[in-house]
Amino acid sequence: MPALMALRKRAQGEKPLAGAKIVGCTHITAQTAVLIETLGALGAQCRWAACNIYSTLNEVAAALAESGFPVFSWKGESEDDFWWCIDRCVNVEGWQPNMILDDGGDLTHWIYKKYPNMFKKIKGIVEESVTGVHRLYQLSKAGKLCVPAMNVNDSVTKQKFDNLYCCRESILDGLKRTTDMMFGGKQVVVCGYGEVGKGCCAALKAMGSIVYVTEIDPICALQACMDGFRLVKLNEVIRQVDIVITCTGNKNVVTREHLDRMKNGCIVCNMGHSNTEIDVASLRTPELTWERVRSQVDHVIWPDGKRIVLLAEGRLLNLSCSTVPTFVLSITATTQALALIELYNAPEGRYKQDVYLLPKKMDEYVASLHLPTFDAHLTELSDEQAKYLGLNKNGPFKPNYYRY
């Protein structure tokens, strides 16, 4: 994780997070542990819970706890366990968080619901998921956001690399590990053509799959068409496809009606953050039989013998069933660390009670820290060129409205 290591080395002497008390709710993996250790090296105290009941690596949680970081999480929590762990993170005598690092918004939601007075001492929230950012903008719109929040999900380095390039690799990994399937010739429908959907579609197309896309946004829909995918409504292809993948961040994208019409052996999975996209609750009825065939893989069997293959009970496939490339998580973790440093050290008044994007200069800095891995050499502007373009030679190089 080159950028995190560089950040740790450069900022360790300054301790830019000295006095920070960060409460975090993310996936607890080896890569997250490097982030938590880095935050500790930069002077912060941390307490952590998991944002997903399946993605925790128990050995990592144990190692963090042994190192002195309070961690409340284990793989396979129940829903009640999940909220208990979050509560244990924040409800502790004599310890008041002053920063929140969230993935999905559940921690922020819990503090608003149970401990709203805590926000008097919290300097800011850093959120890294589509779902969590959506919830923050809803709070802001309703006038209920009482501290500044940094949306790192929509920073270019997070969105392009974690959402697009990471999912392009991890969708295949998750499907292979759980089902041992071949992709060539399979008919797949991907619901949603945002960055995650784009990554999934590109990977499956490259493996020889026939890929359909569903989309509500005409711009994303046109992108799918121009990339060579057939744009359909789910009802039009549900009887014929071999795999259904949701990537929308919405709810009830795949309903019981869709599940009833799927063909025998259809694989159903979700690449969105929350387990709301597939209506799994509708499958827990007496007439259907559930058969656990391996870890994170269930066969749901209809009375006529038809079965579908449900992965991770509709939860996030790549982090529940496989792992995510470490290099990509270095990018995401570095944006999170820089956002925490920025909000924590910002002079009073710089950030209002609103949602902000990571400053462009920081986005570029994160990218530059990863270039040495590829032995990549950036071209530098001459004074004359910089003046012609109206830019500072050291960046930022693009206006905020630029679409990468």
mmCIF file of N, CA and C in Angstrom, residues 1 79 95 124 150 155 165 190 200 293 295:
data_model
loop_
_atom_site.group_PDB
_atom_site.id
_atom_site.type_symbol
_atom_site.label_atom_id
_atom_site.label_comp_id
_atom_site.label_asym_id
_atom_site.label_seq_id
_atom_site.Cartn_x
_atom_site.Cartn_y
_atom_site.Cartn_z
ATOM 1 N N MET A 1 0.863 -1.188 0.000
ATOM 2 C CA MET A 1 0.000 0.000 0.000
ATOM 3 C C MET A 1 0.904 1.245 0.000
ATOM 4 N N GLU A 79 -27.900 -9.440 12.793
ATOM 5 C CA GLU A 79 -28.264 -8.016 12.712
ATOM 6 C C GLU A 79 -28.141 -7.354 14.088
ATOM 7 N N TRP A 95 -14.795 8.337 26.986
ATOM 8 C CA TRP A 95 -14.192 8.441 25.644
ATOM 9 C C TRP A 95 -15.220 9.041 24.701
ATOM 10 N N GLY A 124 -16.087 16.359 12.338
ATOM 11 C CA GLY A 124 -16.478 16.046 10.972
ATOM 12 C C GLY A 124 -16.670 14.561 10.729
ATOM 13 N N MET A 150 -17.143 15.002 4.697
ATOM 14 C CA MET A 150 -16.322 14.895 3.482
ATOM 15 C C MET A 150 -16.763 13.656 2.708
ATOM 16 N N SER A 155 -14.633 11.498 -4.763
ATOM 17 C CA SER A 155 -13.308 11.945 -5.192
ATOM 18 C C SER A 155 -12.927 11.060 -6.376
ATOM 19 N N TYR A 165 -12.182 0.213 -11.389
ATOM 20 C CA TYR A 165 -11.105 -0.751 -11.658
ATOM 21 C C TYR A 165 -11.114 -1.905 -10.663
ATOM 22 N N VAL A 190 -26.587 -6.944 -15.729
ATOM 23 C CA VAL A 190 -26.012 -6.086 -14.689
ATOM 24 C C VAL A 190 -26.973 -4.914 -14.486
ATOM 25 N N CYS A 200 -17.944 -4.119 -13.686
ATOM 26 C CA CYS A 200 -18.460 -5.496 -13.798
ATOM 27 C C CYS A 200 -18.696 -5.872 -15.262
ATOM 28 N N VAL A 293 -24.802 -24.718 0.552
ATOM 29 C CA VAL A 293 -23.943 -25.671 -0.154
ATOM 30 C C VAL A 293 -22.456 -25.425 0.095
ATOM 31 N N SER A 295 -19.742 -22.043 2.090
ATOM 32 C CA SER A 295 -19.748 -20.740 2.747
ATOM 33 C C SER A 295 -20.201 -19.649 1.775
#
